């Protein structure tokens, strides 16, 4: 998700920021579920899939905001 960014910065945030950590792992979980649903491995309806995609995008937006704020402080 943070391609091109120093992995050490991401790891530091995972260790020091509980909100970032929770969002990061939730985003990863949703990413896997969405992929499984799109591949037909996880049988869910279109409404649930759309909700999951929206939640995943919202988590990514929040993660990006937190990461950018961290970058400006350091």
mmCIF file of C-alpha atoms in Angstrom:
data_model
loop_
_atom_site.group_PDB
_atom_site.id
_atom_site.type_symbol
_atom_site.label_atom_id
_atom_site.label_comp_id
_atom_site.label_asym_id
_atom_site.label_seq_id
_atom_site.Cartn_x
_atom_site.Cartn_y
_atom_site.Cartn_z
ATOM 1 C CA UNK A 1 0.000 0.000 0.000
ATOM 2 C CA UNK A 2 2.881 2.354 0.712
ATOM 3 C CA UNK A 3 5.009 1.378 -2.251
ATOM 4 C CA UNK A 4 7.949 3.680 -2.735
ATOM 5 C CA UNK A 5 7.908 4.737 0.895
ATOM 6 C CA UNK A 6 10.561 3.658 3.387
ATOM 7 C CA UNK A 7 9.369 0.463 5.043
ATOM 8 C CA UNK A 8 10.960 1.678 8.275
ATOM 9 C CA UNK A 9 8.509 4.620 8.353
ATOM 10 C CA UNK A 10 5.543 2.278 7.955
ATOM 11 C CA UNK A 11 6.901 -0.062 10.620
ATOM 12 C CA UNK A 12 7.490 2.843 13.012
ATOM 13 C CA UNK A 13 3.889 3.937 12.619
ATOM 14 C CA UNK A 14 2.641 0.380 13.098
ATOM 15 C CA UNK A 15 4.520 0.241 16.395
ATOM 16 C CA UNK A 16 3.748 3.721 17.686
ATOM 17 C CA UNK A 17 0.260 4.569 16.408
ATOM 18 C CA UNK A 18 -2.625 2.277 17.472
ATOM 19 C CA UNK A 19 -5.076 3.918 15.041
ATOM 20 C CA UNK A 20 -2.695 3.411 12.112
ATOM 21 C CA UNK A 21 -2.050 -0.189 13.172
ATOM 22 C CA UNK A 22 -5.772 -1.002 13.447
ATOM 23 C CA UNK A 23 -6.576 0.612 10.092
ATOM 24 C CA UNK A 24 -3.591 -1.029 8.402
ATOM 25 C CA UNK A 25 -4.611 -4.544 9.432
ATOM 26 C CA UNK A 26 -8.287 -3.881 8.717
ATOM 27 C CA UNK A 27 -7.352 -2.667 5.223
ATOM 28 C CA UNK A 28 -5.273 -5.818 4.641
ATOM 29 C CA UNK A 29 -8.154 -8.008 5.820
ATOM 30 C CA UNK A 30 -10.635 -6.224 3.559
ATOM 31 C CA UNK A 31 -8.213 -6.390 0.626
ATOM 32 C CA UNK A 32 -8.015 -10.171 0.969
ATOM 33 C CA UNK A 33 -11.782 -10.555 1.363
ATOM 34 C CA UNK A 34 -12.518 -8.358 -1.661
ATOM 35 C CA UNK A 35 -10.034 -10.307 -3.767
ATOM 36 C CA UNK A 36 -11.509 -13.618 -2.608
ATOM 37 C CA UNK A 37 -15.018 -12.365 -3.397
ATOM 38 C CA UNK A 38 -13.983 -11.192 -6.858
ATOM 39 C CA UNK A 39 -12.351 -14.572 -7.535
ATOM 40 C CA UNK A 40 -15.499 -16.363 -6.376
ATOM 41 C CA UNK A 41 -13.781 -17.971 -3.387
ATOM 42 C CA UNK A 42 -15.798 -15.941 -0.882
ATOM 43 C CA UNK A 43 -19.506 -16.071 -1.759
ATOM 44 C CA UNK A 44 -21.028 -12.694 -0.878
ATOM 45 C CA UNK A 45 -23.684 -10.531 -2.471
ATOM 46 C CA UNK A 46 -22.948 -7.408 -4.515
ATOM 47 C CA UNK A 47 -24.181 -5.058 -1.801
ATOM 48 C CA UNK A 48 -21.807 -6.523 0.775
ATOM 49 C CA UNK A 49 -18.924 -6.423 -1.698
ATOM 50 C CA UNK A 50 -19.634 -2.766 -2.476
ATOM 51 C CA UNK A 51 -19.728 -1.961 1.257
ATOM 52 C CA UNK A 52 -16.429 -3.747 1.804
ATOM 53 C CA UNK A 53 -14.796 -1.856 -1.066
ATOM 54 C CA UNK A 54 -16.058 1.442 0.320
ATOM 55 C CA UNK A 55 -14.759 0.622 3.813
ATOM 56 C CA UNK A 56 -11.410 -0.439 2.338
ATOM 57 C CA UNK A 57 -11.098 2.848 0.428
ATOM 58 C CA UNK A 58 -12.015 4.843 3.536
ATOM 59 C CA UNK A 59 -9.353 2.983 5.549
ATOM 60 C CA UNK A 60 -6.778 3.675 2.837
ATOM 61 C CA UNK A 61 -7.652 7.381 2.846
ATOM 62 C CA UNK A 62 -7.235 7.531 6.624
ATOM 63 C CA UNK A 63 -3.953 5.601 6.477
ATOM 64 C CA UNK A 64 -2.620 7.959 3.823
ATOM 65 C CA UNK A 65 -3.612 10.978 5.935
ATOM 66 C CA UNK A 66 -1.909 9.602 9.050
ATOM 67 C CA UNK A 67 1.198 8.640 7.082
ATOM 68 C CA UNK A 68 1.445 12.097 5.450
ATOM 69 C CA UNK A 69 1.080 13.799 8.834
ATOM 70 C CA UNK A 70 3.827 11.578 10.220
ATOM 71 C CA UNK A 71 6.094 12.432 7.283
ATOM 72 C CA UNK A 72 5.679 16.179 7.795
ATOM 73 C CA UNK A 73 6.613 15.848 11.476
ATOM 74 C CA UNK A 74 9.780 13.858 10.761
#
